[in-house]
Coordinates of C-alpha atoms and ligand atoms in Angstrom, one line a residue:
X1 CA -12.9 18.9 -16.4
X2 CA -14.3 21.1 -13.5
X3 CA -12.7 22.4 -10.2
X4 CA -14.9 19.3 -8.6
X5 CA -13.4 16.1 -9.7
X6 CA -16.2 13.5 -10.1
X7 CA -15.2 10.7 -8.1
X8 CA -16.7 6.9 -8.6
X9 CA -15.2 4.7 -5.8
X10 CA -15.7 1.2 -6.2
X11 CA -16.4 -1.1 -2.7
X12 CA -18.3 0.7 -0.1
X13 CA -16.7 -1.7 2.6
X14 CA -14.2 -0.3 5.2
X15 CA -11.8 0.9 3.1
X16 CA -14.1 2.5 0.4
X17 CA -16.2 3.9 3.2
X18 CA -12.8 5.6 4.7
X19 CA -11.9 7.2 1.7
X20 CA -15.5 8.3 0.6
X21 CA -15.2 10.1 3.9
X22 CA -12.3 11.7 3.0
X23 CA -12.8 12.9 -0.4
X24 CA -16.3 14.6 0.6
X25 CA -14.5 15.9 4.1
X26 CA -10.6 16.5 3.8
X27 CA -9.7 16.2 -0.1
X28 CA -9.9 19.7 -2.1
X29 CA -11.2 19.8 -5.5
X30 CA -12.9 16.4 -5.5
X31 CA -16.2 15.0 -4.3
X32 CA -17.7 11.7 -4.5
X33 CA -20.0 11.3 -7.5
X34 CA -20.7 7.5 -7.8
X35 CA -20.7 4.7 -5.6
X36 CA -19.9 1.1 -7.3
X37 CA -20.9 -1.5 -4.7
X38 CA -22.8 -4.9 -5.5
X39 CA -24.5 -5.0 -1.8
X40 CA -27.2 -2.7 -1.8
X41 CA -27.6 -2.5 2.3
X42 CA -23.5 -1.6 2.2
X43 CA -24.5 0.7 -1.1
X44 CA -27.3 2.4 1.1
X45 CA -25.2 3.0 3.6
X46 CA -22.5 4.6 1.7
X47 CA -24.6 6.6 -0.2
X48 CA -26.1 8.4 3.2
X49 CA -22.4 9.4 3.6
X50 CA -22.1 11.1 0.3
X51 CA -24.6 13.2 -0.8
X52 CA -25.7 13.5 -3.9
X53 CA -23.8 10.3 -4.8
X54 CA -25.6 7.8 -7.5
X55 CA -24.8 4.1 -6.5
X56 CA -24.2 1.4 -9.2
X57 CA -23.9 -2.1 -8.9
X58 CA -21.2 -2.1 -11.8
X59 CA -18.8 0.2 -12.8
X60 CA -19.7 -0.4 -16.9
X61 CA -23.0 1.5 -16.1
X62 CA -21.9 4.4 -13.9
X63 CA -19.2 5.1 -16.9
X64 CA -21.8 4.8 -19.3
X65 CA -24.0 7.2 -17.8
X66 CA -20.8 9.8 -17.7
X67 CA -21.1 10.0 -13.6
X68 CA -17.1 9.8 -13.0
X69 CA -14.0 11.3 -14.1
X70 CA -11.9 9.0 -12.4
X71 CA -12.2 5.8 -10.0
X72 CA -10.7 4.6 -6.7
X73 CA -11.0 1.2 -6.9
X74 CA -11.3 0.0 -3.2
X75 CA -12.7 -3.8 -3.0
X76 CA -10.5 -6.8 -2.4
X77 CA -7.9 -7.7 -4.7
X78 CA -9.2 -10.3 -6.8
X79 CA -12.1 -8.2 -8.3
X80 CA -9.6 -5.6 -9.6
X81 CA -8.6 -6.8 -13.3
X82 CA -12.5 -6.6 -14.6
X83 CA -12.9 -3.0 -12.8
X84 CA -9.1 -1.9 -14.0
X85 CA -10.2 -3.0 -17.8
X86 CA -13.4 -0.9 -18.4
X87 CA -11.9 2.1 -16.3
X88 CA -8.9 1.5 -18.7
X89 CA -10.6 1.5 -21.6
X90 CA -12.9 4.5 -21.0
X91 CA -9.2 6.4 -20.3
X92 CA -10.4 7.6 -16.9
X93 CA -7.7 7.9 -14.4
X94 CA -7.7 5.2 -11.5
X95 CA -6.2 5.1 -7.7
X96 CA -6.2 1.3 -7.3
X97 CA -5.8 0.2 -3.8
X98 CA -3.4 -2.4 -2.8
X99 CA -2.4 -4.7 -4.7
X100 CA -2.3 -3.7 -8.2
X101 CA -4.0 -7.8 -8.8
X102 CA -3.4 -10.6 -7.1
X103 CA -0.4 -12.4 -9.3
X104 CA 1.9 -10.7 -11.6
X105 CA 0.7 -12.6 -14.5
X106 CA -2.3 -10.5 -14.5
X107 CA -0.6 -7.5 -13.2
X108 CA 1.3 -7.7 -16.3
X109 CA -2.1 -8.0 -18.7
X110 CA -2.7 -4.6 -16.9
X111 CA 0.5 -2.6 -17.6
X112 CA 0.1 -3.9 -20.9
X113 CA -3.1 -2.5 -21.7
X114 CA -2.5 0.8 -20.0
X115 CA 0.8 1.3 -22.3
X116 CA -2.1 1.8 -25.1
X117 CA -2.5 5.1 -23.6
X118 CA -0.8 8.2 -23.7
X119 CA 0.2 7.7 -20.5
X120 CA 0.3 6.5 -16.9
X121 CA -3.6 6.8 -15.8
X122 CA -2.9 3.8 -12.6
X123 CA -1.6 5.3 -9.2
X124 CA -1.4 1.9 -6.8
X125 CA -2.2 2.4 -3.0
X126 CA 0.8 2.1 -1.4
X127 CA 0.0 4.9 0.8
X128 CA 3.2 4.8 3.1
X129 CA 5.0 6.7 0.4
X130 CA 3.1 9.6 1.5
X131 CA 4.2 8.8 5.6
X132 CA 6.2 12.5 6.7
X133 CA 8.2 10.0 7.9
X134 CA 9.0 7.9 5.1
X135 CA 9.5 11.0 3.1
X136 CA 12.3 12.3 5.2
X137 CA 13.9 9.1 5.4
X138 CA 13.7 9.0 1.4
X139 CA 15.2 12.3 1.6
X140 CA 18.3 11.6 4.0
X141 CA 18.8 8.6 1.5
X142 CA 19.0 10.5 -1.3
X143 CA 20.7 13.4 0.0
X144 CA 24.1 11.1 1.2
X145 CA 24.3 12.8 3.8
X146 CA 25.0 10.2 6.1
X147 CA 26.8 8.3 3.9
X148 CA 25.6 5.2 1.2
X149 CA 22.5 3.2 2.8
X150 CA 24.2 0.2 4.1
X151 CA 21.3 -2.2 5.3
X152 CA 17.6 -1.7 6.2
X153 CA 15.8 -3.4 9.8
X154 CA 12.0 -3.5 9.6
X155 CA 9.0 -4.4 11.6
X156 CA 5.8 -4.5 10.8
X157 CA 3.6 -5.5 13.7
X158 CA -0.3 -6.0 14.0
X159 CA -2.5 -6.6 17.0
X160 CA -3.8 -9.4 15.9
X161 CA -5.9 -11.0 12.5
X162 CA -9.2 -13.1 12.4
X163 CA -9.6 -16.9 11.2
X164 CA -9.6 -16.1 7.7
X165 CA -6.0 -14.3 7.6
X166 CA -4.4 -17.4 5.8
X167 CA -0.5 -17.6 6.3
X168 CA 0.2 -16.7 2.0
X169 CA -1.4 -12.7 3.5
X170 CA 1.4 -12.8 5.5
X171 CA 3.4 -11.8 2.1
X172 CA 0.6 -10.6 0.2
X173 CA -1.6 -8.7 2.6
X174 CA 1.0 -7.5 4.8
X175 CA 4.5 -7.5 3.4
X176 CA 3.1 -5.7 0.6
X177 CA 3.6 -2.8 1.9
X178 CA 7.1 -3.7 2.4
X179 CA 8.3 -5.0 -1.3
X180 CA 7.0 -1.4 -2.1
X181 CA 7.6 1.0 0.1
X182 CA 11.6 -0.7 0.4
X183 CA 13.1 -0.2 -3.2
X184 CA 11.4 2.9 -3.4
X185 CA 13.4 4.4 0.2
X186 CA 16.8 2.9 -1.3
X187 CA 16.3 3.1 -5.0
X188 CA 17.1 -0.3 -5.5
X189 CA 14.2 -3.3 -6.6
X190 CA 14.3 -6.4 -5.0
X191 CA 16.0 -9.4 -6.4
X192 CA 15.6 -11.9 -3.7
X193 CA 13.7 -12.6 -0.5
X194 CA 13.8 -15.6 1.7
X195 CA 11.7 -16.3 5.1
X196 CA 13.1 -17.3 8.3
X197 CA 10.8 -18.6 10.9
X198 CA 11.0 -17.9 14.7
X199 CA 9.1 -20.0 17.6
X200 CA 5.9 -19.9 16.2
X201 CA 3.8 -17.6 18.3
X202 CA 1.3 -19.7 20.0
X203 CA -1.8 -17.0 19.9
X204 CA -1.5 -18.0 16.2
X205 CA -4.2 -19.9 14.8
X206 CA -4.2 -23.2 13.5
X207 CA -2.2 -22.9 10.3
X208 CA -0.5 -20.3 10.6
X209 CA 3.1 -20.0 11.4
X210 CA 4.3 -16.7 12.4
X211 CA 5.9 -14.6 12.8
X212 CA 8.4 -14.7 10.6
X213 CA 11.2 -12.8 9.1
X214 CA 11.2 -11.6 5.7
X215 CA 15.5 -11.1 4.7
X216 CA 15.3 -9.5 1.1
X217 CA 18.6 -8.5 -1.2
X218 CA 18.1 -5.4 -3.0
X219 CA 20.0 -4.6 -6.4
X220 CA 22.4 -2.4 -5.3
X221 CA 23.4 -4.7 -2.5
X222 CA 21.3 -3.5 0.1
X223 CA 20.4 -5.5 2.7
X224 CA 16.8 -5.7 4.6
X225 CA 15.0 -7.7 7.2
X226 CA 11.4 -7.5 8.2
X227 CA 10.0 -8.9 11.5
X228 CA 6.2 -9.3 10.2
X229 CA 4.4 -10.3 13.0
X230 CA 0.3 -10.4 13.0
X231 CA -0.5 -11.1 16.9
X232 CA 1.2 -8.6 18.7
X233 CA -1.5 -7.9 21.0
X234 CA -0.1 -4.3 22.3
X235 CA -0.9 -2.6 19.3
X236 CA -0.1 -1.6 15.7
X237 CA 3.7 -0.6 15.0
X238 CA 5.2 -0.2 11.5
X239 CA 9.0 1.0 12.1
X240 CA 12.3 1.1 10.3
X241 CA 16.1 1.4 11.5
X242 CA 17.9 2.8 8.2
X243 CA 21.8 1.9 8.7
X244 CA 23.9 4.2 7.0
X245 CA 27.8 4.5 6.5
X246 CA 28.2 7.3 8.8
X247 CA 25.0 6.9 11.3
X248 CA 21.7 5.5 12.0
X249 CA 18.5 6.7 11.2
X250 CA 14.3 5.5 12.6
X251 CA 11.4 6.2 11.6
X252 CA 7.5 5.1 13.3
X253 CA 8.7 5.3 17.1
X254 CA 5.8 5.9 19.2
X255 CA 5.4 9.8 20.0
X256 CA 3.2 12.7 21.5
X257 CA 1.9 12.9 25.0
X258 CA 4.4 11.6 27.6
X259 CA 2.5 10.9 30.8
X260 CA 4.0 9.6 34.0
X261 CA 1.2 8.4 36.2
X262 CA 0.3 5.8 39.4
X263 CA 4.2 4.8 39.0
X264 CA 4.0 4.4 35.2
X265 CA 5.3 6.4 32.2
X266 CA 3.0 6.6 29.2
X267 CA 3.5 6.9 25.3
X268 CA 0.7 6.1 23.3
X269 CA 0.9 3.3 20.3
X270 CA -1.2 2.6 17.6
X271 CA -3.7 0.1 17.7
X272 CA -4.1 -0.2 13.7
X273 CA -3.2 0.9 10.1
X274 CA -5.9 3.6 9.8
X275 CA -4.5 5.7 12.6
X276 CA -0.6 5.2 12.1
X277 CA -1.1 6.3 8.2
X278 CA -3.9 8.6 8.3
X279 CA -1.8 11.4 7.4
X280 CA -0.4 9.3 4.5
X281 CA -4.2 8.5 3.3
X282 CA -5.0 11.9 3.3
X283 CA -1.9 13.3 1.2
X284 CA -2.4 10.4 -0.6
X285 CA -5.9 11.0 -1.9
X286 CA -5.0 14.7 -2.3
X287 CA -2.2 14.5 -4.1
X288 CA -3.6 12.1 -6.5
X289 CA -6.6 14.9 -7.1
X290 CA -3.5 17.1 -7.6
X291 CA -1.8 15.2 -10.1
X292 CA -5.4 14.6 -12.2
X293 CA -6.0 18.7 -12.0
X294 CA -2.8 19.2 -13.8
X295 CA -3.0 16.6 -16.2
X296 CA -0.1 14.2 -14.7
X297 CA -2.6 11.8 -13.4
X298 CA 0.0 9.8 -11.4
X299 CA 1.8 11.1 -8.2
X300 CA 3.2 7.8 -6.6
X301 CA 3.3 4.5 -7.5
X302 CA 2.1 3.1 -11.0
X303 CA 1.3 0.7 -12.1
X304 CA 4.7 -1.2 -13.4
X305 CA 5.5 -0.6 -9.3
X306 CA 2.4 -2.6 -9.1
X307 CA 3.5 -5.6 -11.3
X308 CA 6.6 -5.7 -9.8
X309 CA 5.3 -6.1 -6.0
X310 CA 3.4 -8.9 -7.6
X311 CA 6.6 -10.4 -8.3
X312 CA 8.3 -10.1 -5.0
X313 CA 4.9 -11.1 -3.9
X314 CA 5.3 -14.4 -5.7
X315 CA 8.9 -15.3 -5.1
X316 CA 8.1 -14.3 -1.1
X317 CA 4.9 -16.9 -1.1
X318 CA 7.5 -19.6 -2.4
X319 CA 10.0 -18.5 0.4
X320 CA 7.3 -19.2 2.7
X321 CA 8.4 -22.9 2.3
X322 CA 12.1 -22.5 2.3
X323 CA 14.9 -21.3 0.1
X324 CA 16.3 -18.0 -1.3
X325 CA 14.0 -17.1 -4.2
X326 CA 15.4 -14.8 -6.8
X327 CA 12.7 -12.2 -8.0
X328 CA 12.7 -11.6 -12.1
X329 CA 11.6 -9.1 -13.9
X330 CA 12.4 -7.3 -17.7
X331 CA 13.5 -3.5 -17.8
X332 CA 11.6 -0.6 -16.7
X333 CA 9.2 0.7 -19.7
X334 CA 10.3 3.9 -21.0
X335 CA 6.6 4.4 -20.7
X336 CA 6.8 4.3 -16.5
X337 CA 10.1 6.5 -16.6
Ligands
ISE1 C1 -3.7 -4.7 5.9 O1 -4.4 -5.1 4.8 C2 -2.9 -3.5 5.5 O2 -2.8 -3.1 4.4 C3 -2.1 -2.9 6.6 O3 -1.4 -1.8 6.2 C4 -1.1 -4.0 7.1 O4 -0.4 -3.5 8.2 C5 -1.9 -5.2 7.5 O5 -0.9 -6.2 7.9 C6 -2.8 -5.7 6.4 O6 -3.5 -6.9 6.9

């Protein structure tokens, strides 16, 4: 392999468009080499973004052709299975974007497959991991510092969602983020979740009940809540209280400029995800680069963290209608040590 990592990124729609953007402008030792994308006005429009890019409708032909040493696979979640299993096959490395698939039945075909390898070749998107923030929180965690990690208070707030945001995403969109980002910060999976449901929030639309809260047990007895809340209106705000034995800790408070002005004080929030993780995309992206330079392939979650966020996934969809629903799963592979 060559200094320039070739690049196929599959889904030229928001997401893929962001992260063709940064692999060509803020990502060292990569470029973009192929672009996998069905709609060929989207396709064009890519392309004029990445120079020297080939586009492909399917992502059989551009591996055929040798265009890519590795794939980010960036269209919606249902269409990832048949782009995992040729990428698989061919042994390239992949960075998968949320989720891994959308039920852990398939997640699991998946996992099984890739233990035909070597080795791990799936990262999953869960690009909070890569949050400064997070990471310091991780770090006073593990340290002990301030004591054993006692419980966990969580909001994840979003301006607001369109008509076709149906209330399952609520868990499966959104709280995604959460079943992984959680047992990863306290080193603990998840063994049960339930869902509590305020007033319902009347800027939500018709069939949809939110927001709720999301309560989830933890295997070593921690204990975390979640406001998830998709109609906010102010503005994009993902923030955690960590309660400790001997102290408090939060991440994702508003910062930077403070402005007083006409008898007001200022702090800016975000309005959305792109903003409030872009540093996490960024180290993300480069870190997976990294980690294929050096032969590890993976630097964050794989994809057994996948499968079992499609597990917590499942048992917090069935929470949605009442209940304490215990979350499942068989060891840990020796594989995803
Ligand atoms: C969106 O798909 C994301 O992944 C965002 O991080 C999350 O905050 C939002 O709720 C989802 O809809």
């Amino acid at each position: 392999m060559n200094n320039s990592l070739r690049i196929g990124v599959v889904g030229a729609g928001a997401m893929g468009a962001d992260h063709i953007d940064r692999i060509n402008n803020r990502t060292s030792g990569a470029v973009v080499s192929a672009i996998i994308e069905p709609d060929a006005g989207r396709a064009a429009q890519a392309a004029e973004s990445a120079p020297g890019a080939a586009t492909y409708t399917r992502i059989e032909d551009a591996i055929a052709d040798n265009a890519v040493d590795a794939v980010l696979i960036a269209v919606p979640g249902q269409f990832h299975e048949p782009v995992l299993i040729p990428a698989l096959e061919a042994k390239l490395p992949i960075l998968c974007e949320k989720p891994l698939t959308p039920d852990s039945e398939s997640s699991l075909r998946i996992v099984e497959l890739e233990q035909k390898l070597d080795r791990p070749h799936i990262q999953v998107g869960f690009m909070r991991r890569f949050d400064p923030e997070y990471n310091n929180l991780r770090r006073l965690v593990e340290s002990g510092d301030a004591g054993e990690l006692v419980m966990i208070r969580g909001v994840h707030r979003n301006p607001s969602v369109g008509e076709s945001y149906a209330e399952s995403m609520l868990i499966t969109d959104s709280v995604v983020h959460e079943f992984d980002v959680i047992p990863w910060l306290a080193g603990s999976r998840v063994v049960s979740v339930e869902v509590k449901y305020p007033r319902t929030s009347s800027l939500a639309h018709a069939g949809l009940r939110e927001p709720i809260l999301v309560i989830m047990e933890l295997e070593n007895g921690v204990l975390v809540d979640v406001e998830m809340n998709v109609n906010i209106q102010f503005g994009y705000q993902v923030a955690t209280e960590a309660v400790f034995e001997k102290g408090l800790a939060r991440i994702g408070q508003p910062s930077g400029i403070q402005q007083w002005s006409e008898g007001r004080f200022f702090l800016n929030e975000h309005t959305d995800f792109t903003t409030r993780f872009a540093v996490a995309y960024d180290r993300q992206i480069q870190a997976w680069v990294d980690a294929i330079h050096d032969g590890s392939l993976v630097a964050g979650p794989n994809a057994w963290d996948g499968y079992q966020v499609a597990l917590a996934c499942e048992a917090g969809v069935k929470a949605l209608d009442g209940g304490i629903i215990p979350v499942e799963s068989a060891p840990r592979p020796a594989f995803y040590a």
